[in-house]
């Protein structure tokens, strides 16, 4: 990823589908953050364009998948830096959701690790958040069919060495559809 410019990274993300996802290999937390920031910029550009053309329909939902300690929160830190520069991003494991409000778009960061059934989502304010800003969720596999119909799917896997990660990004359609 070191040789790819931010514009090349963004272009790969823009044209990705789950049949042909954008795949990146990062070698450090810094590179993973850069990738998160690139996706955030793609999303903000798309939101701005849709609002300018009166085509806004719903805020994007970014569903993160990956095992414990693979770098989901690191990715979110890069993503959130575009929405709220300088924000102290931490995984909301116990609070379930963190809010990063800016003048332009609100960002809501979820950690669904402790969600055990769909009813748990109601008590977190999950459904209200989805309608009021961009949402990014760690442990999305625990959403039990309650993800919005159209999402950005981000999968993070460990690589061959300690710091290497393979990150796959694509637009996806879920079977749910809240």
Short mmCIF file of N, CA and C in Angstrom, two decimals:
data_model
loop_
_atom_site.label_atom_id
_atom_site.label_comp_id
_atom_site.label_asym_id
_atom_site.label_seq_id
_atom_site.Cartn_x
_atom_site.Cartn_y
_atom_site.Cartn_z
N UNK A 1 0.82 -1.19 0.00
CA UNK A 1 0.00 0.00 0.00
C UNK A 1 0.87 1.25 0.00
N UNK A 2 2.13 1.14 0.37
CA UNK A 2 3.00 2.30 0.48
C UNK A 2 3.10 3.09 -0.82
N UNK A 3 3.04 2.41 -1.96
CA UNK A 3 3.22 3.10 -3.23
C UNK A 3 1.93 3.69 -3.79
N UNK A 4 0.81 3.37 -3.20
CA UNK A 4 -0.47 3.87 -3.71
C UNK A 4 -0.78 5.24 -3.13
N UNK A 5 -1.18 6.15 -4.00
CA UNK A 5 -1.58 7.47 -3.52
C UNK A 5 -3.00 7.39 -2.98
N UNK A 6 -3.38 8.39 -2.23
CA UNK A 6 -4.73 8.42 -1.66
C UNK A 6 -5.78 8.41 -2.77
N UNK A 7 -5.50 9.07 -3.90
CA UNK A 7 -6.47 9.08 -5.01
C UNK A 7 -6.65 7.69 -5.62
N UNK A 8 -5.57 6.93 -5.73
CA UNK A 8 -5.68 5.56 -6.25
C UNK A 8 -6.47 4.70 -5.28
N UNK A 9 -6.19 4.85 -4.00
CA UNK A 9 -6.93 4.09 -2.98
C UNK A 9 -8.42 4.42 -3.07
N UNK A 10 -8.76 5.71 -3.13
CA UNK A 10 -10.17 6.11 -3.20
C UNK A 10 -10.83 5.56 -4.46
N UNK A 11 -10.13 5.58 -5.59
CA UNK A 11 -10.71 5.07 -6.83
C UNK A 11 -11.00 3.57 -6.72
N UNK A 12 -10.11 2.81 -6.12
CA UNK A 12 -10.35 1.38 -5.92
C UNK A 12 -11.59 1.15 -5.05
N UNK A 13 -11.73 1.97 -4.03
CA UNK A 13 -12.89 1.84 -3.13
C UNK A 13 -14.18 2.18 -3.87
N UNK A 14 -14.16 3.26 -4.65
CA UNK A 14 -15.36 3.73 -5.35
C UNK A 14 -15.92 2.66 -6.28
N UNK A 15 -15.05 1.97 -7.00
CA UNK A 15 -15.52 1.00 -8.00
C UNK A 15 -15.72 -0.40 -7.44
N UNK A 16 -15.48 -0.59 -6.14
CA UNK A 16 -15.56 -1.94 -5.57
C UNK A 16 -17.00 -2.44 -5.47
N UNK A 17 -17.14 -3.73 -5.66
CA UNK A 17 -18.40 -4.44 -5.40
C UNK A 17 -18.01 -5.70 -4.63
N UNK A 18 -18.96 -6.39 -4.08
CA UNK A 18 -18.60 -7.61 -3.34
C UNK A 18 -18.20 -8.74 -4.29
N UNK A 19 -18.55 -8.62 -5.57
CA UNK A 19 -18.05 -9.58 -6.56
C UNK A 19 -16.61 -9.26 -6.92
N UNK A 20 -16.23 -8.00 -6.80
CA UNK A 20 -14.87 -7.54 -7.10
C UNK A 20 -14.47 -6.49 -6.07
N UNK A 21 -14.20 -6.93 -4.83
CA UNK A 21 -13.91 -5.96 -3.76
C UNK A 21 -12.54 -5.32 -3.89
N UNK A 22 -12.40 -4.18 -3.25
CA UNK A 22 -11.09 -3.53 -3.16
C UNK A 22 -10.33 -4.23 -2.04
N UNK A 23 -9.10 -4.68 -2.35
CA UNK A 23 -8.28 -5.38 -1.35
C UNK A 23 -6.99 -4.60 -1.14
N UNK A 24 -6.64 -4.44 0.12
CA UNK A 24 -5.44 -3.71 0.48
C UNK A 24 -4.68 -4.51 1.53
N UNK A 25 -3.37 -4.41 1.50
CA UNK A 25 -2.53 -5.00 2.53
C UNK A 25 -1.81 -3.86 3.22
N UNK A 26 -2.03 -3.74 4.53
CA UNK A 26 -1.36 -2.69 5.30
C UNK A 26 -0.27 -3.34 6.15
N UNK A 27 0.77 -2.56 6.42
CA UNK A 27 1.92 -3.06 7.18
C UNK A 27 2.05 -2.41 8.55
N UNK A 28 1.14 -1.49 8.87
CA UNK A 28 1.23 -0.78 10.15
C UNK A 28 -0.12 -0.20 10.51
N UNK A 29 -0.25 0.23 11.76
CA UNK A 29 -1.47 0.91 12.18
C UNK A 29 -1.66 2.19 11.39
N UNK A 30 -0.58 2.91 11.11
CA UNK A 30 -0.69 4.15 10.34
C UNK A 30 -1.31 3.90 8.97
N UNK A 31 -0.88 2.84 8.29
CA UNK A 31 -1.45 2.53 6.97
C UNK A 31 -2.92 2.13 7.08
N UNK A 32 -3.27 1.42 8.14
CA UNK A 32 -4.68 1.05 8.35
C UNK A 32 -5.51 2.30 8.59
N UNK A 33 -4.98 3.27 9.34
CA UNK A 33 -5.69 4.53 9.55
C UNK A 33 -5.87 5.29 8.24
N UNK A 34 -4.84 5.31 7.40
CA UNK A 34 -4.93 5.99 6.10
C UNK A 34 -6.06 5.38 5.28
N UNK A 35 -6.18 4.07 5.31
CA UNK A 35 -7.25 3.39 4.57
C UNK A 35 -8.63 3.76 5.12
N UNK A 36 -8.75 3.82 6.44
CA UNK A 36 -10.01 4.26 7.05
C UNK A 36 -10.36 5.68 6.65
N UNK A 37 -9.36 6.56 6.63
CA UNK A 37 -9.59 7.95 6.23
C UNK A 37 -10.00 8.05 4.76
N UNK A 38 -9.41 7.21 3.92
CA UNK A 38 -9.76 7.22 2.49
C UNK A 38 -11.22 6.83 2.29
N UNK A 39 -11.69 5.80 2.99
CA UNK A 39 -13.10 5.41 2.88
C UNK A 39 -14.00 6.53 3.38
N UNK A 40 -13.62 7.17 4.47
CA UNK A 40 -14.43 8.28 4.99
C UNK A 40 -14.54 9.40 3.97
N UNK A 41 -13.44 9.71 3.29
CA UNK A 41 -13.48 10.78 2.30
C UNK A 41 -14.37 10.41 1.12
N UNK A 42 -14.31 9.15 0.69
CA UNK A 42 -15.20 8.67 -0.38
C UNK A 42 -16.65 8.87 0.04
N UNK A 43 -16.97 8.52 1.27
CA UNK A 43 -18.35 8.62 1.77
C UNK A 43 -18.78 10.08 1.88
N UNK A 44 -17.94 10.93 2.41
CA UNK A 44 -18.29 12.36 2.52
C UNK A 44 -18.49 12.97 1.14
N UNK A 45 -17.60 12.64 0.20
CA UNK A 45 -17.75 13.16 -1.17
C UNK A 45 -19.09 12.72 -1.76
N UNK A 46 -19.45 11.45 -1.53
CA UNK A 46 -20.72 10.93 -2.05
C UNK A 46 -21.91 11.61 -1.38
N UNK A 47 -21.85 11.80 -0.07
CA UNK A 47 -22.93 12.51 0.64
C UNK A 47 -23.09 13.93 0.11
N UNK A 48 -21.97 14.63 -0.05
CA UNK A 48 -22.02 16.01 -0.56
C UNK A 48 -22.64 16.05 -1.96
N UNK A 49 -22.21 15.13 -2.81
CA UNK A 49 -22.72 15.09 -4.18
C UNK A 49 -24.22 14.78 -4.19
N UNK A 50 -24.65 13.80 -3.41
CA UNK A 50 -26.07 13.44 -3.37
C UNK A 50 -26.93 14.56 -2.81
N UNK A 51 -26.44 15.24 -1.78
CA UNK A 51 -27.20 16.36 -1.22
C UNK A 51 -27.30 17.50 -2.22
N UNK A 52 -26.21 17.78 -2.92
CA UNK A 52 -26.21 18.86 -3.91
C UNK A 52 -27.19 18.56 -5.05
N UNK A 53 -27.35 17.28 -5.36
CA UNK A 53 -28.26 16.88 -6.45
C UNK A 53 -29.63 16.45 -5.93
N UNK A 54 -29.89 16.72 -4.66
CA UNK A 54 -31.16 16.34 -4.02
C UNK A 54 -31.46 14.85 -4.17
N UNK A 55 -30.43 14.02 -4.08
CA UNK A 55 -30.59 12.57 -4.20
C UNK A 55 -30.36 11.85 -2.88
N UNK A 56 -30.32 12.59 -1.78
CA UNK A 56 -30.04 11.96 -0.49
C UNK A 56 -31.16 11.02 -0.10
N UNK A 57 -30.80 9.77 0.27
CA UNK A 57 -31.84 8.83 0.69
C UNK A 57 -31.59 8.27 2.09
N UNK A 58 -30.34 7.99 2.43
CA UNK A 58 -30.03 7.44 3.75
C UNK A 58 -28.55 7.65 4.05
N UNK A 59 -28.24 7.73 5.33
CA UNK A 59 -26.83 7.83 5.71
C UNK A 59 -26.14 6.48 5.52
N UNK A 60 -24.88 6.50 5.14
CA UNK A 60 -24.15 5.24 4.96
C UNK A 60 -23.93 4.50 6.28
N UNK A 61 -23.86 3.20 6.19
CA UNK A 61 -23.55 2.34 7.33
C UNK A 61 -22.34 1.51 6.94
N UNK A 62 -21.30 1.56 7.76
CA UNK A 62 -20.08 0.81 7.50
C UNK A 62 -20.03 -0.33 8.50
N UNK A 63 -20.08 -1.55 8.00
CA UNK A 63 -20.09 -2.75 8.84
C UNK A 63 -18.69 -3.36 8.85
N UNK A 64 -18.08 -3.39 10.04
CA UNK A 64 -16.73 -3.93 10.18
C UNK A 64 -16.78 -5.36 10.69
N UNK A 65 -15.95 -6.21 10.10
CA UNK A 65 -15.85 -7.61 10.47
C UNK A 65 -14.39 -7.96 10.70
N UNK A 66 -14.13 -8.78 11.69
CA UNK A 66 -12.76 -9.22 11.96
C UNK A 66 -12.64 -9.66 13.40
N UNK A 67 -11.68 -10.51 13.67
CA UNK A 67 -11.50 -11.06 15.00
C UNK A 67 -11.00 -10.04 16.01
N UNK A 68 -10.87 -10.49 17.22
CA UNK A 68 -10.39 -9.66 18.32
C UNK A 68 -8.97 -9.17 18.02
N UNK A 69 -8.75 -7.87 18.14
CA UNK A 69 -7.41 -7.31 18.00
C UNK A 69 -6.86 -7.19 16.60
N UNK A 70 -7.72 -7.30 15.57
CA UNK A 70 -7.20 -7.19 14.20
C UNK A 70 -7.03 -5.76 13.72
N UNK A 71 -7.61 -4.80 14.42
CA UNK A 71 -7.43 -3.41 14.02
C UNK A 71 -8.70 -2.69 13.61
N UNK A 72 -9.85 -3.18 14.04
CA UNK A 72 -11.11 -2.51 13.69
C UNK A 72 -11.14 -1.09 14.25
N UNK A 73 -10.75 -0.93 15.51
CA UNK A 73 -10.76 0.40 16.12
C UNK A 73 -9.70 1.29 15.48
N UNK A 74 -8.58 0.73 15.07
CA UNK A 74 -7.55 1.50 14.36
C UNK A 74 -8.14 2.04 13.05
N UNK A 75 -8.85 1.20 12.32
CA UNK A 75 -9.51 1.62 11.08
C UNK A 75 -10.49 2.76 11.37
N UNK A 76 -11.28 2.60 12.44
CA UNK A 76 -12.25 3.63 12.82
C UNK A 76 -11.54 4.93 13.19
N UNK A 77 -10.40 4.84 13.84
CA UNK A 77 -9.65 6.04 14.21
C UNK A 77 -9.31 6.86 12.95
N UNK A 78 -8.86 6.19 11.90
CA UNK A 78 -8.59 6.88 10.64
C UNK A 78 -9.86 7.43 10.02
N UNK A 79 -10.91 6.63 10.03
CA UNK A 79 -12.20 7.03 9.47
C UNK A 79 -12.72 8.27 10.20
N UNK A 80 -12.71 8.24 11.52
CA UNK A 80 -13.24 9.35 12.33
C UNK A 80 -12.41 10.61 12.19
N UNK A 81 -11.13 10.48 11.86
CA UNK A 81 -10.27 11.66 11.74
C UNK A 81 -10.74 12.60 10.64
N UNK A 82 -11.45 12.08 9.66
CA UNK A 82 -11.97 12.91 8.57
C UNK A 82 -13.22 13.65 9.03
N UNK A 83 -14.02 13.02 9.87
CA UNK A 83 -15.24 13.64 10.38
C UNK A 83 -14.97 14.60 11.53
N UNK A 84 -14.06 14.22 12.40
CA UNK A 84 -13.80 14.99 13.61
C UNK A 84 -12.30 14.95 13.92
N UNK A 85 -11.52 15.78 13.20
CA UNK A 85 -10.06 15.77 13.39
C UNK A 85 -9.68 15.94 14.86
N UNK A 86 -8.75 15.12 15.30
CA UNK A 86 -8.27 15.21 16.67
C UNK A 86 -9.12 14.47 17.69
N UNK A 87 -10.19 13.85 17.27
CA UNK A 87 -11.06 13.12 18.21
C UNK A 87 -10.30 11.95 18.83
N UNK A 88 -10.51 11.74 20.10
CA UNK A 88 -9.92 10.59 20.80
C UNK A 88 -10.83 9.39 20.58
N UNK A 89 -10.48 8.55 19.65
CA UNK A 89 -11.32 7.41 19.28
C UNK A 89 -10.94 6.19 20.11
N UNK A 90 -11.93 5.67 20.80
CA UNK A 90 -11.77 4.44 21.58
C UNK A 90 -12.94 3.51 21.24
N UNK A 91 -12.69 2.24 21.38
CA UNK A 91 -13.76 1.29 21.12
C UNK A 91 -14.84 1.45 22.19
N UNK A 92 -16.10 1.60 21.78
CA UNK A 92 -17.19 1.77 22.74
C UNK A 92 -17.73 0.44 23.26
N UNK A 93 -16.85 -0.45 23.68
CA UNK A 93 -17.26 -1.79 24.11
C UNK A 93 -18.31 -1.75 25.21
N UNK A 94 -18.15 -0.87 26.18
CA UNK A 94 -19.08 -0.84 27.31
C UNK A 94 -20.19 0.19 27.14
N UNK A 95 -19.93 1.24 26.39
CA UNK A 95 -20.96 2.25 26.15
C UNK A 95 -21.78 1.91 24.91
N UNK A 96 -21.33 0.99 24.11
CA UNK A 96 -21.93 0.51 22.86
C UNK A 96 -21.82 1.52 21.73
N UNK A 97 -21.97 2.83 22.01
CA UNK A 97 -21.88 3.82 20.93
C UNK A 97 -21.14 5.07 21.40
N UNK A 98 -20.28 5.58 20.52
CA UNK A 98 -19.62 6.87 20.72
C UNK A 98 -20.10 7.80 19.62
N UNK A 99 -20.27 9.07 19.96
CA UNK A 99 -20.72 10.06 18.99
C UNK A 99 -19.58 11.03 18.70
N UNK A 100 -19.39 11.31 17.41
CA UNK A 100 -18.43 12.32 16.98
C UNK A 100 -19.23 13.30 16.13
N UNK A 101 -19.63 14.40 16.74
CA UNK A 101 -20.48 15.36 16.04
C UNK A 101 -19.62 16.49 15.48
N UNK A 102 -19.87 16.79 14.23
CA UNK A 102 -19.17 17.88 13.56
C UNK A 102 -20.21 18.81 12.96
N UNK A 103 -19.76 19.87 12.36
CA UNK A 103 -20.69 20.80 11.74
C UNK A 103 -21.38 20.23 10.52
N UNK A 104 -20.74 19.27 9.84
CA UNK A 104 -21.27 18.79 8.57
C UNK A 104 -22.10 17.51 8.71
N UNK A 105 -21.48 16.45 9.19
CA UNK A 105 -22.16 15.16 9.34
C UNK A 105 -21.80 14.56 10.69
N UNK A 106 -22.77 13.95 11.33
CA UNK A 106 -22.50 13.24 12.58
C UNK A 106 -22.00 11.84 12.27
N UNK A 107 -21.09 11.36 13.13
CA UNK A 107 -20.58 10.00 13.01
C UNK A 107 -20.87 9.27 14.30
N UNK A 108 -21.42 8.07 14.17
CA UNK A 108 -21.73 7.23 15.32
C UNK A 108 -20.94 5.93 15.19
N UNK A 109 -20.17 5.63 16.23
CA UNK A 109 -19.28 4.47 16.25
C UNK A 109 -19.83 3.45 17.24
N UNK A 110 -20.19 2.29 16.73
CA UNK A 110 -20.76 1.22 17.56
C UNK A 110 -19.75 0.10 17.76
N UNK A 111 -19.85 -0.54 18.90
CA UNK A 111 -19.17 -1.81 19.15
C UNK A 111 -20.26 -2.79 19.55
N UNK A 112 -20.56 -3.71 18.68
CA UNK A 112 -21.68 -4.64 18.90
C UNK A 112 -21.22 -5.96 19.52
N UNK A 113 -20.01 -6.00 20.05
CA UNK A 113 -19.45 -7.22 20.62
C UNK A 113 -20.35 -7.82 21.70
N UNK A 114 -20.92 -6.98 22.54
CA UNK A 114 -21.72 -7.47 23.67
C UNK A 114 -23.20 -7.64 23.34
N UNK A 115 -23.59 -7.39 22.11
CA UNK A 115 -24.99 -7.55 21.70
C UNK A 115 -25.28 -9.05 21.57
N UNK A 116 -26.31 -9.51 22.27
CA UNK A 116 -26.60 -10.95 22.25
C UNK A 116 -27.89 -11.29 21.51
N UNK A 117 -28.74 -10.30 21.26
CA UNK A 117 -29.95 -10.54 20.48
C UNK A 117 -30.46 -9.20 19.95
N UNK A 118 -31.38 -9.23 18.99
CA UNK A 118 -31.87 -7.99 18.39
C UNK A 118 -32.47 -7.00 19.38
N UNK A 119 -33.06 -7.48 20.46
CA UNK A 119 -33.64 -6.57 21.45
C UNK A 119 -32.59 -5.68 22.09
N UNK A 120 -31.35 -6.19 22.21
CA UNK A 120 -30.28 -5.38 22.78
C UNK A 120 -30.04 -4.11 21.96
N UNK A 121 -30.24 -4.20 20.66
CA UNK A 121 -30.01 -3.03 19.80
C UNK A 121 -30.99 -1.90 20.09
N UNK A 122 -32.23 -2.24 20.41
CA UNK A 122 -33.24 -1.22 20.71
C UNK A 122 -32.82 -0.36 21.90
N UNK A 123 -32.29 -0.98 22.93
CA UNK A 123 -31.94 -0.23 24.14
C UNK A 123 -30.73 0.69 23.95
N UNK A 124 -29.98 0.52 22.87
CA UNK A 124 -28.80 1.35 22.63
C UNK A 124 -29.12 2.63 21.86
N UNK A 125 -30.32 2.73 21.31
CA UNK A 125 -30.65 3.85 20.45
C UNK A 125 -30.18 3.64 19.02
N UNK A 126 -29.78 2.42 18.72
CA UNK A 126 -29.23 2.04 17.42
C UNK A 126 -30.07 2.56 16.24
N UNK A 127 -31.36 2.34 16.30
CA UNK A 127 -32.22 2.70 15.16
C UNK A 127 -32.33 4.21 14.97
N UNK A 128 -32.28 4.96 16.06
CA UNK A 128 -32.31 6.43 15.95
C UNK A 128 -31.00 6.94 15.36
N UNK A 129 -29.90 6.33 15.76
CA UNK A 129 -28.59 6.74 15.23
C UNK A 129 -28.52 6.52 13.72
N UNK A 130 -29.02 5.40 13.24
CA UNK A 130 -28.93 5.08 11.82
C UNK A 130 -29.58 6.18 10.97
N UNK A 131 -30.64 6.76 11.49
CA UNK A 131 -31.37 7.79 10.74
C UNK A 131 -30.79 9.19 10.89
N UNK A 132 -29.78 9.36 11.76
CA UNK A 132 -29.32 10.73 12.01
C UNK A 132 -27.85 10.97 11.71
N UNK A 133 -27.16 10.00 11.12
CA UNK A 133 -25.77 10.23 10.77
C UNK A 133 -25.11 8.99 10.20
N UNK A 134 -23.86 9.14 9.84
CA UNK A 134 -23.06 8.03 9.32
C UNK A 134 -22.75 7.10 10.49
N UNK A 135 -22.92 5.80 10.29
CA UNK A 135 -22.65 4.83 11.35
C UNK A 135 -21.55 3.87 10.91
N UNK A 136 -20.67 3.57 11.85
CA UNK A 136 -19.64 2.56 11.62
C UNK A 136 -19.67 1.62 12.81
N UNK A 137 -19.75 0.32 12.54
CA UNK A 137 -19.96 -0.65 13.63
C UNK A 137 -18.94 -1.77 13.60
N UNK A 138 -18.26 -1.94 14.74
CA UNK A 138 -17.40 -3.09 14.94
C UNK A 138 -18.27 -4.28 15.34
N UNK A 139 -17.82 -5.46 15.01
CA UNK A 139 -18.55 -6.69 15.34
C UNK A 139 -19.95 -6.71 14.73
N UNK A 140 -20.05 -6.33 13.47
CA UNK A 140 -21.35 -6.26 12.79
C UNK A 140 -22.03 -7.61 12.66
N UNK A 141 -21.27 -8.67 12.77
CA UNK A 141 -21.88 -10.00 12.71
C UNK A 141 -22.86 -10.22 13.85
N UNK A 142 -22.78 -9.41 14.90
CA UNK A 142 -23.71 -9.52 16.03
C UNK A 142 -24.97 -8.68 15.86
N UNK A 143 -25.17 -8.10 14.70
CA UNK A 143 -26.35 -7.26 14.47
C UNK A 143 -27.59 -8.09 14.14
N UNK A 144 -27.44 -9.39 13.98
CA UNK A 144 -28.58 -10.31 13.84
C UNK A 144 -29.61 -9.86 12.81
N UNK A 145 -29.17 -9.59 11.60
CA UNK A 145 -30.10 -9.22 10.55
C UNK A 145 -30.67 -7.82 10.67
N UNK A 146 -30.11 -7.01 11.53
CA UNK A 146 -30.63 -5.66 11.77
C UNK A 146 -29.77 -4.57 11.13
N UNK A 147 -28.93 -4.94 10.18
CA UNK A 147 -28.16 -3.94 9.45
C UNK A 147 -29.05 -3.31 8.39
N UNK A 148 -28.74 -2.09 8.00
CA UNK A 148 -29.49 -1.49 6.88
C UNK A 148 -29.30 -2.35 5.63
N UNK A 149 -30.18 -2.19 4.68
CA UNK A 149 -30.13 -3.00 3.46
C UNK A 149 -28.85 -2.77 2.67
N UNK A 150 -28.41 -1.52 2.56
CA UNK A 150 -27.21 -1.19 1.80
C UNK A 150 -26.12 -0.75 2.76
N UNK A 151 -24.98 -1.43 2.69
CA UNK A 151 -23.88 -1.13 3.61
C UNK A 151 -22.56 -1.09 2.85
N UNK A 152 -21.56 -0.55 3.51
CA UNK A 152 -20.17 -0.74 3.12
C UNK A 152 -19.65 -1.86 4.02
N UNK A 153 -19.14 -2.91 3.45
CA UNK A 153 -18.62 -4.05 4.22
C UNK A 153 -17.09 -3.96 4.24
N UNK A 154 -16.52 -3.96 5.44
CA UNK A 154 -15.06 -3.90 5.60
C UNK A 154 -14.63 -5.11 6.42
N UNK A 155 -13.82 -5.97 5.82
CA UNK A 155 -13.30 -7.15 6.52
C UNK A 155 -11.82 -6.96 6.75
N UNK A 156 -11.39 -7.20 7.99
CA UNK A 156 -9.98 -7.06 8.35
C UNK A 156 -9.48 -8.40 8.85
N UNK A 157 -8.38 -8.86 8.25
CA UNK A 157 -7.79 -10.15 8.63
C UNK A 157 -6.31 -9.96 8.92
N UNK A 158 -5.79 -10.77 9.83
CA UNK A 158 -4.35 -10.76 10.12
C UNK A 158 -3.58 -11.27 8.90
N UNK A 159 -2.40 -10.70 8.72
CA UNK A 159 -1.52 -11.15 7.64
C UNK A 159 -0.49 -12.13 8.15
N UNK A 160 0.59 -12.25 7.39
CA UNK A 160 1.62 -13.22 7.73
C UNK A 160 2.56 -12.75 8.83
N UNK A 161 2.69 -11.44 9.02
CA UNK A 161 3.50 -10.99 10.15
C UNK A 161 2.64 -10.20 11.12
N UNK A 162 3.20 -9.84 12.24
CA UNK A 162 2.44 -9.25 13.35
C UNK A 162 1.63 -8.01 12.97
N UNK A 163 2.19 -7.14 12.15
CA UNK A 163 1.52 -5.88 11.82
C UNK A 163 0.75 -5.90 10.51
N UNK A 164 0.90 -6.94 9.73
CA UNK A 164 0.26 -6.98 8.41
C UNK A 164 -1.23 -7.30 8.54
N UNK A 165 -2.04 -6.57 7.78
CA UNK A 165 -3.48 -6.80 7.72
C UNK A 165 -3.93 -6.80 6.26
N UNK A 166 -4.86 -7.67 5.94
CA UNK A 166 -5.52 -7.64 4.65
C UNK A 166 -6.91 -7.06 4.90
N UNK A 167 -7.21 -5.98 4.18
CA UNK A 167 -8.48 -5.28 4.39
C UNK A 167 -9.24 -5.28 3.08
N UNK A 168 -10.46 -5.79 3.13
CA UNK A 168 -11.32 -5.88 1.96
C UNK A 168 -12.50 -4.94 2.16
N UNK A 169 -12.77 -4.13 1.14
CA UNK A 169 -13.85 -3.14 1.21
C UNK A 169 -14.76 -3.30 0.00
N UNK A 170 -16.07 -3.32 0.25
CA UNK A 170 -17.02 -3.36 -0.86
C UNK A 170 -18.38 -2.83 -0.41
N UNK A 171 -19.16 -2.44 -1.38
CA UNK A 171 -20.56 -2.11 -1.12
C UNK A 171 -21.32 -3.44 -1.12
N UNK A 172 -22.25 -3.57 -0.22
CA UNK A 172 -22.97 -4.84 -0.12
C UNK A 172 -24.45 -4.59 0.14
N UNK A 173 -25.23 -5.59 -0.16
CA UNK A 173 -26.65 -5.56 0.15
C UNK A 173 -26.91 -6.69 1.14
N UNK A 174 -27.58 -6.36 2.24
CA UNK A 174 -27.85 -7.36 3.26
C UNK A 174 -29.24 -7.95 3.07
N UNK A 175 -29.50 -9.02 3.77
CA UNK A 175 -30.83 -9.64 3.73
C UNK A 175 -31.79 -8.91 4.65
N UNK A 176 -31.22 -8.11 5.54
CA UNK A 176 -32.05 -7.35 6.48
C UNK A 176 -32.70 -6.17 5.79
N UNK A 177 -32.47 -5.05 6.31
CA UNK A 177 -33.02 -3.87 5.68
C UNK A 177 -33.82 -3.01 6.62
N UNK A 178 -33.15 -2.48 7.64
CA UNK A 178 -33.84 -1.58 8.57
C UNK A 178 -33.83 -0.16 8.03
#
